[in-house]
Short mmCIF file of C-alpha atoms and ligand atoms in Angstrom, two decimals:
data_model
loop_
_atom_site.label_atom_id
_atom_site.label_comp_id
_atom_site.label_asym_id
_atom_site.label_seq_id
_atom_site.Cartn_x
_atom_site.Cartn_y
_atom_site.Cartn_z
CA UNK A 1 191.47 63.56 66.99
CA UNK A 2 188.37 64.47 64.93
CA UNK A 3 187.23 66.97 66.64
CA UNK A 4 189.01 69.99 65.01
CA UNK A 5 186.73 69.70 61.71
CA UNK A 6 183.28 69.63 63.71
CA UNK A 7 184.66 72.64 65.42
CA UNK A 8 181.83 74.35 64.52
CA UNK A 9 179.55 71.88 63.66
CA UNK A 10 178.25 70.81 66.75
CA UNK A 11 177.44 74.30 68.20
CA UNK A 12 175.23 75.34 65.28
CA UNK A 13 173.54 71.92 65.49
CA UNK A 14 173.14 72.65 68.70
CA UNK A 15 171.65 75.67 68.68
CA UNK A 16 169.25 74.24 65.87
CA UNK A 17 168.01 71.70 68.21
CA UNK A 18 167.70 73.37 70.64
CA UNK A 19 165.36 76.15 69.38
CA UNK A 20 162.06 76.22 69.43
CA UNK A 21 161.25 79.74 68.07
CA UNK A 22 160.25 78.51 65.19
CA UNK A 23 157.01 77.07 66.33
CA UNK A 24 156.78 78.30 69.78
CA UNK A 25 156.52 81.88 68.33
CA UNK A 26 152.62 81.07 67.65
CA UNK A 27 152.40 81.94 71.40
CA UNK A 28 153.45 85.23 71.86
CA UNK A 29 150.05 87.34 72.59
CA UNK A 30 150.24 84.73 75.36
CA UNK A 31 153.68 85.46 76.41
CA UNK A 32 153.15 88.73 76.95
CA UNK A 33 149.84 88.54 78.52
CA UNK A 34 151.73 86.51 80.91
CA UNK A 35 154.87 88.77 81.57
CA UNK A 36 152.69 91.61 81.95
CA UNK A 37 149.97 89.72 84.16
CA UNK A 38 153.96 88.67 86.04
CA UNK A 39 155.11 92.20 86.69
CA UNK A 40 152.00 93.95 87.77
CA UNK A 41 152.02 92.02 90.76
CA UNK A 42 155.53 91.96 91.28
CA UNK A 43 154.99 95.72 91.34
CA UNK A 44 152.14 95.75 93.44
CA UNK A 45 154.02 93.31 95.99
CA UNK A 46 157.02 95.30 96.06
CA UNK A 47 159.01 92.81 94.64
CA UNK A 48 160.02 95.28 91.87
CA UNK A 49 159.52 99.04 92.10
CA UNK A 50 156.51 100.32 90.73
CA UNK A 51 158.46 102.38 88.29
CA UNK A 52 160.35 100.19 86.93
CA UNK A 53 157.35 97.98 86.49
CA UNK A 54 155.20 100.32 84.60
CA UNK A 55 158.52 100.56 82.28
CA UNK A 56 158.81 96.75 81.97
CA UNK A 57 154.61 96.64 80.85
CA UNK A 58 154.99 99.55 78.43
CA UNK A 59 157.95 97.83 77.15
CA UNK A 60 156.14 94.82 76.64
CA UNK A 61 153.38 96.82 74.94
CA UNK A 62 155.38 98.06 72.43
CA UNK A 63 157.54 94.57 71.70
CA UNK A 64 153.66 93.22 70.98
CA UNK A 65 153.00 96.33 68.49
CA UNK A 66 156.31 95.21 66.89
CA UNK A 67 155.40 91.80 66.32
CA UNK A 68 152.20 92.59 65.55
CA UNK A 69 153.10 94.83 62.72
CA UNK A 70 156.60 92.77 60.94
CA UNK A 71 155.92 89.27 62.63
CA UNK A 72 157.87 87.82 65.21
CA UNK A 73 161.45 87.34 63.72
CA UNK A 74 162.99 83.67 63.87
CA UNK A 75 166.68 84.38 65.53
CA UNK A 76 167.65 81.15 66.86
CA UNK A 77 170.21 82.46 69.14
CA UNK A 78 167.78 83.46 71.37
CA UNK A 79 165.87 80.09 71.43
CA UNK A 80 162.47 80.76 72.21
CA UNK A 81 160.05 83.54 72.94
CA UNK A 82 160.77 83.87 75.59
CA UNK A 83 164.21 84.76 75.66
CA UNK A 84 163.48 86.81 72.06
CA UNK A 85 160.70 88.82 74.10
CA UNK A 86 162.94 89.66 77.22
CA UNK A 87 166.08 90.70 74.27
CA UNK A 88 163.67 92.82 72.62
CA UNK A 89 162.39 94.55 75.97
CA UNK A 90 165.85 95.02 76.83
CA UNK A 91 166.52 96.71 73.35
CA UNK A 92 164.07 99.22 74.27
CA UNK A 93 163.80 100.06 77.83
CA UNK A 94 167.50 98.60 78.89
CA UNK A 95 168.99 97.29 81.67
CA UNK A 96 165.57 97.70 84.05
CA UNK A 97 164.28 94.85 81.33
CA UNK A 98 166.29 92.29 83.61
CA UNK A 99 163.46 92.86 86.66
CA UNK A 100 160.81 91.30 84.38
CA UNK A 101 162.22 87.52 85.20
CA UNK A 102 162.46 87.70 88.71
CA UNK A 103 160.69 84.96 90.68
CA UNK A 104 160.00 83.47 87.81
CA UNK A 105 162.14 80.52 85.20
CA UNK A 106 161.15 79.70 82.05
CA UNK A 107 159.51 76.43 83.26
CA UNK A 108 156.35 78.20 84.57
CA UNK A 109 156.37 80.27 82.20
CA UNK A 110 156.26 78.24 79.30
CA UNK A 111 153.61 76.31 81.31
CA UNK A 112 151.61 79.12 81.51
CA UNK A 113 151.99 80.33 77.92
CA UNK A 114 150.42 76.87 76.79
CA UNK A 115 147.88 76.78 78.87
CA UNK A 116 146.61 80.14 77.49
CA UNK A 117 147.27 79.36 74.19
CA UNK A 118 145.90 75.52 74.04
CA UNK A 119 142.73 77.18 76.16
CA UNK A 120 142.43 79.73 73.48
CA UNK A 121 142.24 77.18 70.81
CA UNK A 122 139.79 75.16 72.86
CA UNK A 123 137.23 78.68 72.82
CA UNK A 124 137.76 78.84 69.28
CA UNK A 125 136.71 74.75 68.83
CA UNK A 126 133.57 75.27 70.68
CA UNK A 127 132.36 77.76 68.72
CA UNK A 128 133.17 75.93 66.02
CA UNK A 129 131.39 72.87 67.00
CA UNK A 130 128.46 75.18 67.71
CA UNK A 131 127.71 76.42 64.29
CA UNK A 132 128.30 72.18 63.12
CA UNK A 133 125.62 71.77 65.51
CA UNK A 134 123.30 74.40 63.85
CA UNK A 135 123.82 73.06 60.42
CA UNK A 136 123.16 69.46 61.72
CA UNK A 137 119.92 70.37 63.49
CA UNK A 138 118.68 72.75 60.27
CA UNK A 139 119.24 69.91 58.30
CA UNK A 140 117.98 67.83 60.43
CA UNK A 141 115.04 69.34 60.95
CA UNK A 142 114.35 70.00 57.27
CA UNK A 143 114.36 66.40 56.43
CA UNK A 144 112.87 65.34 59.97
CA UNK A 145 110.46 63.11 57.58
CA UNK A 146 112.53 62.31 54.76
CA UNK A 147 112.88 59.03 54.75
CA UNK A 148 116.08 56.73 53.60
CA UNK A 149 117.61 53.21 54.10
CA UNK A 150 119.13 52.86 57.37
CA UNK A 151 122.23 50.25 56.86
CA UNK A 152 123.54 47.83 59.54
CA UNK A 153 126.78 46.25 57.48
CA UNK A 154 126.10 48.78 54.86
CA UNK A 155 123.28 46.39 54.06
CA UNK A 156 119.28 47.93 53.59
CA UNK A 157 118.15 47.32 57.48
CA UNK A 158 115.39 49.32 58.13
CA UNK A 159 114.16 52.40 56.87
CA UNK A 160 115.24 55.63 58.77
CA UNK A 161 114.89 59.33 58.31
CA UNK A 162 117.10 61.53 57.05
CA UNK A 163 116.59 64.19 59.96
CA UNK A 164 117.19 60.86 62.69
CA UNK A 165 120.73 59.78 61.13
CA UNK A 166 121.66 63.71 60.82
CA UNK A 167 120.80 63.77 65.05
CA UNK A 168 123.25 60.84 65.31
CA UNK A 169 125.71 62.90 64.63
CA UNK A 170 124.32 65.21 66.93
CA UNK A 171 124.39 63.21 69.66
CA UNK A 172 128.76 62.92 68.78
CA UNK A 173 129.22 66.52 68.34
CA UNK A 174 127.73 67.02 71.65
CA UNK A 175 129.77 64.72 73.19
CA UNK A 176 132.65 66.34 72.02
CA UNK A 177 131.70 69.90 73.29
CA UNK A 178 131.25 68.75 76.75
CA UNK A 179 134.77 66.87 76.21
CA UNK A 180 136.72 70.16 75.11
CA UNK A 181 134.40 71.93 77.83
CA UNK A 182 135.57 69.52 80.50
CA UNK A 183 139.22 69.51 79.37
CA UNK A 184 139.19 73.81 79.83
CA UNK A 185 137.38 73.64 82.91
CA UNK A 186 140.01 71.52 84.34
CA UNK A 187 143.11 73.45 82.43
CA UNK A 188 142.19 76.26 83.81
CA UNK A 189 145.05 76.55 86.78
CA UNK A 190 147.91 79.28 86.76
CA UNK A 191 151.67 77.73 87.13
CA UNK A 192 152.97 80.84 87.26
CA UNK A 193 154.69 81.41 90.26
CA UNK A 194 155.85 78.10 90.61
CA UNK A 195 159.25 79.21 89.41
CA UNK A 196 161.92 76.67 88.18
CA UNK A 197 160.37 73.65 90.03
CA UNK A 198 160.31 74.46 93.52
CA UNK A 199 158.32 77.56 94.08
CA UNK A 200 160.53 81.16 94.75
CA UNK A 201 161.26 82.72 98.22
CA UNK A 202 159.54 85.93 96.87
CA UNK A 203 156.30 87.06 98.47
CA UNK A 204 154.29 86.25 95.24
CA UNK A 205 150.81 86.88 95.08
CA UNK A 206 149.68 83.66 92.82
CA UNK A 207 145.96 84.48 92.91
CA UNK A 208 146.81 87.62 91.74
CA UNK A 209 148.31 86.59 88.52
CA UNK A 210 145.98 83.92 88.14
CA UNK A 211 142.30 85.96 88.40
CA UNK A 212 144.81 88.61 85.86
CA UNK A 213 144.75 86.03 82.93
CA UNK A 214 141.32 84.70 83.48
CA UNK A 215 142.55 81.64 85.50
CA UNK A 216 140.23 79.69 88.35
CA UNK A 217 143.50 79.91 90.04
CA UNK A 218 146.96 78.72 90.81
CA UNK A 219 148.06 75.06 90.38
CA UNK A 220 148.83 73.38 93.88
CA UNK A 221 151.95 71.78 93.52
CA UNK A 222 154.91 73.65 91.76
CA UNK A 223 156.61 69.99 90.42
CA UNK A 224 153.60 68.76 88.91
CA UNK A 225 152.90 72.60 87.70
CA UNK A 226 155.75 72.61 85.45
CA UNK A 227 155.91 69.04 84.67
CA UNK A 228 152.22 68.90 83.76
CA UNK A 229 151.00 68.07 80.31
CA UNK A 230 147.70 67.10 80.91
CA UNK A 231 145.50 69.94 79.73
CA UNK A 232 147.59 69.87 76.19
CA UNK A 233 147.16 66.27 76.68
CA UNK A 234 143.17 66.48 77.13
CA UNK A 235 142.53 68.62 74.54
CA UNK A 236 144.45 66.24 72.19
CA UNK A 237 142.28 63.49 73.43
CA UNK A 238 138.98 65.71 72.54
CA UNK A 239 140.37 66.46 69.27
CA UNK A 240 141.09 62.96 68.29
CA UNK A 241 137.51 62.04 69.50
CA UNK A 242 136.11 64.83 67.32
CA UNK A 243 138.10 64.40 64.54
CA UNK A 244 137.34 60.51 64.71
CA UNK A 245 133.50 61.71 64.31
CA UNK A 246 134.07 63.88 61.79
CA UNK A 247 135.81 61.12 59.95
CA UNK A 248 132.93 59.00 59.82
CA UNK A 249 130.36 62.17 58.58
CA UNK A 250 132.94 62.61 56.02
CA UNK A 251 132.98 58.93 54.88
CA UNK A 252 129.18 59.31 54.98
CA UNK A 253 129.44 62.14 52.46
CA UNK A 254 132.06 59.71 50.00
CA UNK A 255 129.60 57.38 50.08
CA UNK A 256 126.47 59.36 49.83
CA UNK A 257 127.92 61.30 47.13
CA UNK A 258 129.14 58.44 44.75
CA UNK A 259 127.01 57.35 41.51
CA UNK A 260 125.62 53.82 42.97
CA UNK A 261 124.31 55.89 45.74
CA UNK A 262 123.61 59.28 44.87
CA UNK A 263 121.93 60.34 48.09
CA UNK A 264 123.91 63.53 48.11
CA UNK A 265 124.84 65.91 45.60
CA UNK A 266 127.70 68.46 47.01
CA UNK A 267 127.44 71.91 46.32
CA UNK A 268 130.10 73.48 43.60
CA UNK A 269 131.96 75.34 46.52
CA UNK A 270 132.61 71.47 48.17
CA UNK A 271 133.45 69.51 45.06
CA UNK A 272 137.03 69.29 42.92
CA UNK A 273 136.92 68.50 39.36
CA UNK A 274 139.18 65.90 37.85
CA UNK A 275 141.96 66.86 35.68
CA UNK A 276 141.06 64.18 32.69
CA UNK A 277 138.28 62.65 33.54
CA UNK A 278 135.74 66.26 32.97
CA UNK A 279 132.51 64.66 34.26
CA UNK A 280 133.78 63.81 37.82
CA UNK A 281 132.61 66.03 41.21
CA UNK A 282 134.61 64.69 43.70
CA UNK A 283 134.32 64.84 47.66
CA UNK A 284 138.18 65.82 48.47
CA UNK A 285 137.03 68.00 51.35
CA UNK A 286 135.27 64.76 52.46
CA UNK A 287 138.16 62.61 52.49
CA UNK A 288 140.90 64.92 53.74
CA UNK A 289 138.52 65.30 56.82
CA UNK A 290 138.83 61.79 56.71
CA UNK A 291 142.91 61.59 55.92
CA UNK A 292 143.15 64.84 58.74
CA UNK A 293 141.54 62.53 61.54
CA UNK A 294 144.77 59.84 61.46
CA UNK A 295 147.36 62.71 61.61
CA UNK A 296 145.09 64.27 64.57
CA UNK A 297 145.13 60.90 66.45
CA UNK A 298 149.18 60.88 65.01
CA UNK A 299 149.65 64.21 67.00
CA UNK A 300 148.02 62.59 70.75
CA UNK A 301 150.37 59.63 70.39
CA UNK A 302 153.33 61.93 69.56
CA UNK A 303 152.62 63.70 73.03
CA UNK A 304 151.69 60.73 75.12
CA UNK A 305 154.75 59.41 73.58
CA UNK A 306 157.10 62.29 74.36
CA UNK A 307 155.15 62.41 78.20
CA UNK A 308 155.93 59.17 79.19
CA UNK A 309 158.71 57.81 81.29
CA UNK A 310 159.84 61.63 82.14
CA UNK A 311 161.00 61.83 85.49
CA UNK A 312 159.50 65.42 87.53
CA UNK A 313 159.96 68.34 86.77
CA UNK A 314 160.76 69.69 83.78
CA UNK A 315 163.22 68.28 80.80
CA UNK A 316 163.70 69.65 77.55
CA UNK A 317 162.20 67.13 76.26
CA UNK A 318 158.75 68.69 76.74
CA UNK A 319 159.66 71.22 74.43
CA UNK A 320 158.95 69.13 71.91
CA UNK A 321 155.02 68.92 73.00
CA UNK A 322 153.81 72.80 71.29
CA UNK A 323 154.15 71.17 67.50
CA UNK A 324 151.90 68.23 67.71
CA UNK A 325 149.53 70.40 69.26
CA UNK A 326 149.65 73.39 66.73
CA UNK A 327 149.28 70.78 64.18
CA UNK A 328 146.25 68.81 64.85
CA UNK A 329 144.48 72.31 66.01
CA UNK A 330 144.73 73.46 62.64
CA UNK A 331 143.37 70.16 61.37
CA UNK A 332 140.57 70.12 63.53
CA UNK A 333 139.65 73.78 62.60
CA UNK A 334 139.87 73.04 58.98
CA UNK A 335 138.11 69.92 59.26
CA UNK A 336 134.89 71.06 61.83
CA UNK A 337 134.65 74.05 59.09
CA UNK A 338 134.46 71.99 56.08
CA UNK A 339 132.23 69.04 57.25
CA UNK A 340 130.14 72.39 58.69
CA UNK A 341 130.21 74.14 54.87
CA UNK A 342 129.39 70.49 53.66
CA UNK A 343 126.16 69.87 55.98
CA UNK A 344 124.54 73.38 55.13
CA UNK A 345 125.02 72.93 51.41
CA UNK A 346 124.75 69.81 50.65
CA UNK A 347 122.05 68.54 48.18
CA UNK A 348 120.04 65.66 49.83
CA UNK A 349 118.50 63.14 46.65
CA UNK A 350 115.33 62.31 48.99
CA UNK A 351 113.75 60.75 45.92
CA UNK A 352 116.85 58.41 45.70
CA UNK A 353 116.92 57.64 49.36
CA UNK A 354 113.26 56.42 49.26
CA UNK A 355 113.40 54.82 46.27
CA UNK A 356 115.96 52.90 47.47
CA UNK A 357 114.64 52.41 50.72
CA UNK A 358 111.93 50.58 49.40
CA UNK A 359 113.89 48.78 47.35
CA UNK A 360 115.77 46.70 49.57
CA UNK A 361 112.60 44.89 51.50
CA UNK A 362 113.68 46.86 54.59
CA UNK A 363 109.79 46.64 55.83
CA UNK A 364 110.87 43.10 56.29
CA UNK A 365 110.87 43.71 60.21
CA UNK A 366 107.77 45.35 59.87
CA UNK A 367 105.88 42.16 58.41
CA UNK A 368 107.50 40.07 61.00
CA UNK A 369 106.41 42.27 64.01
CA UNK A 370 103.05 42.90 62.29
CA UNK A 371 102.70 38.72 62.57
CA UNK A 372 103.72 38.88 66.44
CA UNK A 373 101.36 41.58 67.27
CA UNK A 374 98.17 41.01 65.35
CA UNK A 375 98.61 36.88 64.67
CA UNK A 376 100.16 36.00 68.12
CA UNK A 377 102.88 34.26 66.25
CA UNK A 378 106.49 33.76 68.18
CA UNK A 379 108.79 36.47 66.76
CA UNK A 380 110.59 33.41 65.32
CA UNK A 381 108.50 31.89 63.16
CA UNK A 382 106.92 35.23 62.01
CA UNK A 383 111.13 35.95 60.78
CA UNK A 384 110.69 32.79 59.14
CA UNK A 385 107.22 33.64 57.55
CA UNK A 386 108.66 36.81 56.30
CA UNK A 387 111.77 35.14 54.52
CA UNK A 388 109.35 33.54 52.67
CA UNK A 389 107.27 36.59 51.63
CA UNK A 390 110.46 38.36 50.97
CA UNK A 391 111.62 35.20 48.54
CA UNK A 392 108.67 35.38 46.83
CA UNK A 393 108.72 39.44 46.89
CA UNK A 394 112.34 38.90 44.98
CA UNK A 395 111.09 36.12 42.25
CA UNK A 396 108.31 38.94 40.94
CA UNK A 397 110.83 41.67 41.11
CA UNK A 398 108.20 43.84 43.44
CA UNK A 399 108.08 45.28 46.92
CA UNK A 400 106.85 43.57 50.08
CA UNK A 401 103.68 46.17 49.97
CA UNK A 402 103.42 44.98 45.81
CA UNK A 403 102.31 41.17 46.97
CA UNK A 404 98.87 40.44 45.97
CA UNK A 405 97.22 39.64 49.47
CA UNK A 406 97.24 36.06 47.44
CA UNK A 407 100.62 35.95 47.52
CA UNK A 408 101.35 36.42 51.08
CA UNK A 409 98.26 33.96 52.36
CA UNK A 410 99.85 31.57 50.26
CA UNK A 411 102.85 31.56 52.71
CA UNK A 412 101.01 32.20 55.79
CA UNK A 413 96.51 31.82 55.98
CA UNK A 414 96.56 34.22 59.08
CA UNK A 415 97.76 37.21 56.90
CA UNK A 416 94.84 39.54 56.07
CA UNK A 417 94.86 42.77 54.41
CA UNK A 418 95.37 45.00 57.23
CA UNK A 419 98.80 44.04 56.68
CA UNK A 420 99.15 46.30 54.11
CA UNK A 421 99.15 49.06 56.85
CA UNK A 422 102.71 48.23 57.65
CA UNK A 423 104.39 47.47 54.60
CA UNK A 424 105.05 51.00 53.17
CA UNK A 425 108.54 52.60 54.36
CA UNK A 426 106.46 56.02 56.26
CA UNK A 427 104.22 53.49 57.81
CA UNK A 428 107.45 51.68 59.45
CA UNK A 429 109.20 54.91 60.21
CA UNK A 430 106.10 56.67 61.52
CA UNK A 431 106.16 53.12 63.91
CA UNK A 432 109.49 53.77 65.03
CA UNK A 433 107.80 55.70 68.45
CA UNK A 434 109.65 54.37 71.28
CA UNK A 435 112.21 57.39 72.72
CA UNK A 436 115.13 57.92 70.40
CA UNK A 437 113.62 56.28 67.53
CA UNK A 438 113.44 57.09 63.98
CA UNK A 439 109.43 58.18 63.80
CA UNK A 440 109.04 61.80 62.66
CA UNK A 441 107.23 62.72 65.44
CA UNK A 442 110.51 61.82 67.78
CA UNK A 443 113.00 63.26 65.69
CA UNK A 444 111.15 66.88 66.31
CA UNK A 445 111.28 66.09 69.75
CA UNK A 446 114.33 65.58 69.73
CA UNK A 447 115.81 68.48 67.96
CA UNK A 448 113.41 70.68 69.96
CA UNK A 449 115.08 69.66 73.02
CA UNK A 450 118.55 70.02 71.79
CA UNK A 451 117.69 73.35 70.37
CA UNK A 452 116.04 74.20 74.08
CA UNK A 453 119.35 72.78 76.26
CA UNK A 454 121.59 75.14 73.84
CA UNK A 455 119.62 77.67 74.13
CA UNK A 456 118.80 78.67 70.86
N1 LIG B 1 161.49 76.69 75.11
C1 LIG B 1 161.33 75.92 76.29
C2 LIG B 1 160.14 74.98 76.14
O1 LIG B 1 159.34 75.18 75.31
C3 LIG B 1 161.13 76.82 77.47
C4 LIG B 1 161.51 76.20 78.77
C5 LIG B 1 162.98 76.11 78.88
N2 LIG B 1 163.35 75.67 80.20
C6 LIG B 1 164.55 75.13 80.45
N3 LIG B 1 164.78 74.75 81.66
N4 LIG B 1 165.45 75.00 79.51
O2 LIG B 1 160.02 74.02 76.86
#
């Protein structure tokens, strides 16, 4: 009835939904890794002659030159590349080009392809990650006794160093190397071989294939092998992580970098001028790490999204998972190499830190533990004693350590003027001794021994 005008509609839509060339091209050093790692063996089992397989790998050398040299061309008739690599074979060694897919179906191979490519990307995060963990630890180390405010609400807490809250972040980059490290380590199974869904008849030799393309070897069950998103799955989960970390150094650097605060001034290469407004640096880089982290965490709901509910094995629908991770790869890369550029150039204010540091009565703690220790008064009423001093600290407009001895007896007879020992913002931080604290002394230990367990 209506069908005569959609004629030819509904083929060329179909063929655009159905294609996933356009992104899945991204992949082909891996596809042809794997064809070639695919018809070696088959050659050396027989399976195809050994002729005819040294024609189907030269083959597939030269399609890689092509694409190499013009880019791999976008013709959505042949859907993938997959089915553009096997035309383009066939266009220059002919009919023998048909051997190549034998014992095989797209479903491991695609499998396969993605778990070389999303390992790939996981190689190039950790090194990455590694030269963010330099720049932290220079920093850190540079400014192992600089001290500044440490914040609890964004409120003046306590005063910290510099070097300490650099390790903090540290401490989350770390735990995101041994996250993409874990994800690889468990990726790192071949699929190939598992055919369509149910395995092949052919006397494959799966190790074979698997040792070939750097595998730990081939996945044990051929339904879950071609159904399995997990590793693209994992490394999405390690990316958000990161990227959730790299989010907060980033807001660190907004923060740090506006007027009020001026603890950082970023380097000319990290800043954007405005377009009216001439006297403005601002932190873009900062905040599009920032922005970048919600589309990364965007990208591991789109896959858990597309994952769940499907049925084994395979259904088209998993097509659908290469773009989300493509996308928050690139983010991530961008991102760990800004916030990277952005720690080894930035321009720490140390005189505005401490200045403001002391500001803020953040040796408060260090009066009130001073009257525990050396007065044997309960930690309570010493915080009580101390709101006082700091009350009367606030109606001269001076520091806790600017109190005339006077002052302070006045609130409490059992302060002397040893007291005085405590009050300045080194004296608290050199105090801070106790393993993974803020005193100077710890935070060279401590990026001494995360220099020695990486080695460098
Ligand atoms: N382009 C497809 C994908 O990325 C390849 C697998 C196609 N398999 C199939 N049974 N249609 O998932």
């Amino acid at each position: 009835m209506w069908g005569g005008r959609f004629a030819e509609g509904p083929s060329s839509v179909m063929r655009e939904i159905n294609a996933s060339i356009p992104f899945d091209k991204r992949m082909w050093r891996q596809d042809i890794a794997g064809s070639k790692a695919h018809v070696a063996m088959l050659g050396k089992q027989g399976i195809v002659d050994a002729a005819d397989a040294a024609t189907i790998s030269a083959g597939l050398d030269a399609v890689a030159a092509d694409y190499e040299r013009d880019g791999v061309p976008e013709d959505l008739a042949l859907e993938d590349i997959h089915m553009l690599t096997e035309a383009r074979l066939a266009e220059k060694i002919g009919p023998v080009a048909g051997r190549l897919h034998t014992a095989r179906s797209r479903n491991d191979q695609v499998a396969t392809d993605f778990r070389l490519w999303v390992r790939d990307a996981t190689d190039q995060v950790l090194a990455a990650l590694a030269a963010l963990q330099d720049a932290l630890l220079a920093r850190a180390d540079e400014h192992a006794g600089s001290v500044m405010p440490g914040f609890t609400h964004l409120q003046s807490a306590q005063p910290v160093t510099l070097g300490h809250h650099l390790m903090a972040y540290f401490e989350m980059i770390a735990r995101d190397v041994s996250r993409f490290a874990d994800a690889r380590a468990r990726g790192n199974r071949c699929p190939l071989g598992s055919a369509a869904l149910a395995g092949t008849g052919f006397p494959l030799d799966r190790e074979a294939t698997a040792a070939a393309l750097g595998f730990d070897g081939p996945t044990r069950n051929s339904l879950d092998a071609v159904s399995d998103r997990d590793f693209a799955l994992d490394y999405l989960m390690a990316a958000a992580q990161c990227a959730l970390h790299l989010s907060r150094l980033a807001e660190e650097f907004v923060i740090w970098a506006s007027q009020p605060f001026g603890f950082v001034k970023l380097s000319d290469q990290w800043s954007t001028g405005s377009s009216i407004m001439p006297q403005k640096r601002n932190p873009d880089a900062a905040e599009l790490v920032r922005g970048h982290s919600g589309r990364i965490v965007g990208c591991l709901t789109s896959l858990m999204i597309t994952m769940k509910g499907l049925p084994l094995a395979y259904s088209k629908d998993m097509q659908d998972d290469k773009p989300p991770v493509f996308e928050a790869h690139d983010l991530l890369a961008l991102s760990i190499a800004a916030m990277t550029g952005m720690v080894e150039s930035a321009q720490f204010r140390t005189d505005r830190m401490r200045g403001l540091a002391e500001s803020g009565f953040a040796t408060a703690t260090d009066l009130a533990d001073w009257l525990v220790r050396e007065g044997g008064i309960p930690f309570r009423e010493a915080h009580h004693i101390t709101g006082r001093a700091v009350a009367a600290a606030e109606a001269k407009n001076v520091r806790l350590d600017q109190l005339e001895l006077a002052d302070l007896q006045a609130i409490d007879q059992r302060i002397d003027e040893r007291v005085f020992g405590v009050l300045t913002v080194d004296a608290s931080v050199a105090s801070r001794i106790s393993f993974g604290g803020t005193a100077p002394v710890r935070v060279r230990e401590a990026i001494a021994a995360a220099r020695a367990a990486r080695g460098v």
